[in-house]
Amino acid sequence: MIEICNSFFKYLQSEVPHVILIFYICHLSALIASKAYKVLSRSLEELRRSTYNCVSGSAKKCATLIEMQEFFHIEQKKSLKVFFTRWLDRQDSVVRLLENWDVLKHSFQFEVVEDRLKSSESICIEFNNIYNKGYLYFLNYVLDYFNSFNVILQFRKTLIQELYTKSQDLMKQLCQNFIIPTS
């Protein structure tokens, strides 16, 4: 742990005033991912939540979804419920939603025609928005960086010797992909 009063951290900060010190890299990466996620379209999170709630809350909708998955030859998997604080689980949910995109889209279109439900209609509109699918592909791409970085922090054995290079790699990947260099 890093002590605030008399520690190497405090000493290094006083000796090298321009150094950037990070308390816990795992918490920092979680904060970065969560803050970046909040900037994305709110409709994307609503689509994920409403799709889960709609499908898991009705036996009829589950049966329709299973029929559609069989028709499209998609492996049947349960929808993943994602909680706002569980950013590490978001990629699994995003991948599952992308795998079943066409199935879910057609399933909700079928429900709109068959049952004329307002909730299904609003979800169907979101599935027809091509930007939502693009956002999901983007999220899958970015969350892969964070999850692969977080893997080294989850090992039982100490991998401190790899932390520096992995942290550097994460920063390089994020900067190369998302920061525009100034001339």
XYZ file of C-alpha atoms in Angstrom:
183
model
C 0.000 0.000 0.000
C 1.078 3.569 -0.565
C 1.259 5.631 2.582
C 0.504 9.329 2.422
C 2.856 10.708 5.105
C 6.305 9.129 4.942
C 6.637 6.903 1.915
C 8.658 6.303 -1.198
C 5.752 7.749 -3.149
C 5.863 11.039 -1.215
C 9.665 11.165 -1.356
C 9.713 10.646 -5.127
C 7.062 13.317 -5.557
C 9.131 15.848 -3.602
C 12.388 14.984 -5.408
C 10.914 14.925 -8.923
C 8.062 17.464 -8.970
C 7.031 16.796 -12.594
C 6.663 13.044 -12.178
C 3.213 11.590 -12.701
C 2.494 8.999 -10.052
C -0.452 6.663 -10.130
C -1.729 5.108 -6.908
C -3.407 2.001 -8.319
C -3.255 1.342 -12.044
C -6.169 -1.113 -11.917
C -8.460 1.541 -10.409
C -7.222 4.131 -12.875
C -7.957 1.900 -15.853
C -11.424 1.190 -14.433
C -12.063 4.923 -14.047
C -10.874 5.616 -17.594
C -13.158 2.930 -19.015
C -16.159 4.061 -16.975
C -15.705 7.758 -17.811
C -15.247 6.994 -21.506
C -18.334 4.782 -21.454
C -20.428 7.644 -20.071
C -19.523 9.784 -23.095
C -21.061 7.280 -25.503
C -24.660 7.518 -26.602
C -27.129 6.912 -23.800
C -29.417 5.100 -26.232
C -26.839 2.326 -26.501
C -27.046 1.517 -22.794
C -30.830 1.794 -22.948
C -30.877 -0.627 -25.886
C -28.821 -3.175 -23.959
C -30.901 -2.850 -20.792
C -34.290 -2.832 -22.492
C -33.343 -5.791 -24.697
C -32.339 -7.798 -21.643
C -35.403 -6.753 -19.643
C -37.769 -7.391 -22.530
C -36.422 -10.835 -23.395
C -35.814 -12.105 -19.869
C -39.145 -10.848 -18.541
C -41.393 -12.838 -20.859
C -41.549 -16.561 -21.608
C -43.226 -15.816 -24.947
C -40.415 -13.477 -26.001
C -37.816 -16.031 -24.914
C -39.547 -18.670 -27.038
C -39.679 -16.297 -30.022
C -35.996 -15.511 -29.589
C -35.097 -19.213 -29.437
C -37.073 -19.833 -32.641
C -35.257 -16.960 -34.342
C -31.876 -18.258 -33.161
C -32.683 -21.673 -34.603
C -33.801 -20.090 -37.874
C -30.588 -18.030 -38.172
C -28.429 -20.948 -36.954
C -27.094 -18.951 -34.015
C -25.933 -20.724 -30.856
C -28.430 -20.212 -28.052
C -26.951 -18.314 -25.125
C -28.513 -16.420 -22.284
C -28.494 -12.645 -22.405
C -26.045 -11.102 -19.990
C -27.349 -8.608 -17.491
C -24.866 -5.813 -17.067
C -24.646 -3.631 -14.023
C -23.323 -0.098 -14.392
C -20.319 -0.661 -12.118
C -19.181 -3.918 -13.703
C -17.176 -2.491 -16.605
C -15.127 -5.665 -16.989
C -18.275 -7.622 -17.862
C -19.415 -5.147 -20.477
C -17.368 -6.703 -23.267
C -19.070 -10.079 -22.792
C -22.438 -8.367 -22.994
C -21.408 -6.362 -26.065
C -20.113 -9.476 -27.836
C -23.331 -11.353 -27.028
C -25.437 -8.486 -28.358
C -23.373 -8.284 -31.572
C -23.590 -12.055 -32.102
C -27.372 -11.911 -31.819
C -27.892 -8.529 -33.503
C -29.806 -9.819 -36.542
C -31.741 -12.341 -34.478
C -32.813 -9.713 -31.955
C -33.596 -7.194 -34.682
C -35.861 -9.636 -36.525
C -37.371 -10.869 -33.283
C -38.420 -7.359 -32.277
C -39.658 -6.614 -35.810
C -41.801 -9.741 -35.557
C -43.166 -8.581 -32.194
C -43.993 -5.134 -33.578
C -46.034 -6.695 -36.376
C -47.536 -9.450 -34.226
C -48.243 -7.746 -30.884
C -47.924 -4.015 -31.672
C -46.199 -3.285 -28.376
C -44.795 0.209 -27.876
C -41.750 -1.110 -25.992
C -40.880 -3.512 -28.813
C -41.353 -0.720 -31.328
C -38.883 1.579 -29.559
C -36.336 -1.250 -29.252
C -36.837 -2.084 -32.929
C -36.097 1.545 -33.855
C -32.822 1.351 -31.917
C -31.859 -1.905 -33.653
C -32.447 -0.209 -37.014
C -30.089 2.636 -36.052
C -26.773 1.686 -37.693
C -24.832 3.931 -35.313
C -25.749 1.710 -32.374
C -24.142 -1.299 -34.025
C -21.089 0.813 -34.847
C -20.852 1.926 -31.216
C -20.995 -1.703 -30.114
C -18.148 -2.663 -32.457
C -16.185 0.305 -31.127
C -16.892 -0.727 -27.527
C -15.811 -4.284 -28.229
C -12.555 -3.004 -29.744
C -11.747 -0.660 -26.853
C -12.851 -2.908 -24.010
C -10.547 -5.583 -25.378
C -7.576 -3.331 -24.503
C -8.780 -2.758 -20.957
C -9.689 -6.378 -20.331
C -6.386 -7.725 -21.668
C -4.551 -5.218 -19.455
C -6.644 -6.138 -16.446
C -5.805 -9.830 -16.868
C -2.293 -9.300 -15.487
C -3.762 -7.594 -12.429
C -5.958 -10.613 -11.679
C -3.224 -13.268 -11.490
C -2.576 -14.970 -8.178
C 1.187 -14.736 -8.616
C 2.925 -11.379 -8.641
C 3.647 -9.993 -12.092
C 5.049 -6.614 -11.080
C 7.863 -7.037 -13.615
C 5.288 -6.961 -16.424
C 3.181 -4.119 -15.064
C 5.373 -1.340 -16.448
C 5.474 -2.692 -20.000
C 1.768 -3.593 -19.977
C 0.867 -0.123 -18.647
C 3.016 1.447 -21.333
C 1.408 -0.731 -24.005
C -2.076 0.265 -22.837
C -1.192 3.961 -22.915
C 0.378 3.634 -26.384
C -2.639 1.774 -27.736
C -5.082 4.312 -26.343
C -3.032 7.289 -27.514
C -2.423 5.871 -30.991
C -6.101 5.096 -31.439
C -7.828 8.039 -29.800
C -5.551 11.064 -29.503
C -4.918 13.272 -32.504
C -1.275 14.406 -32.647
C -0.700 18.140 -32.914
C 1.615 19.474 -35.588
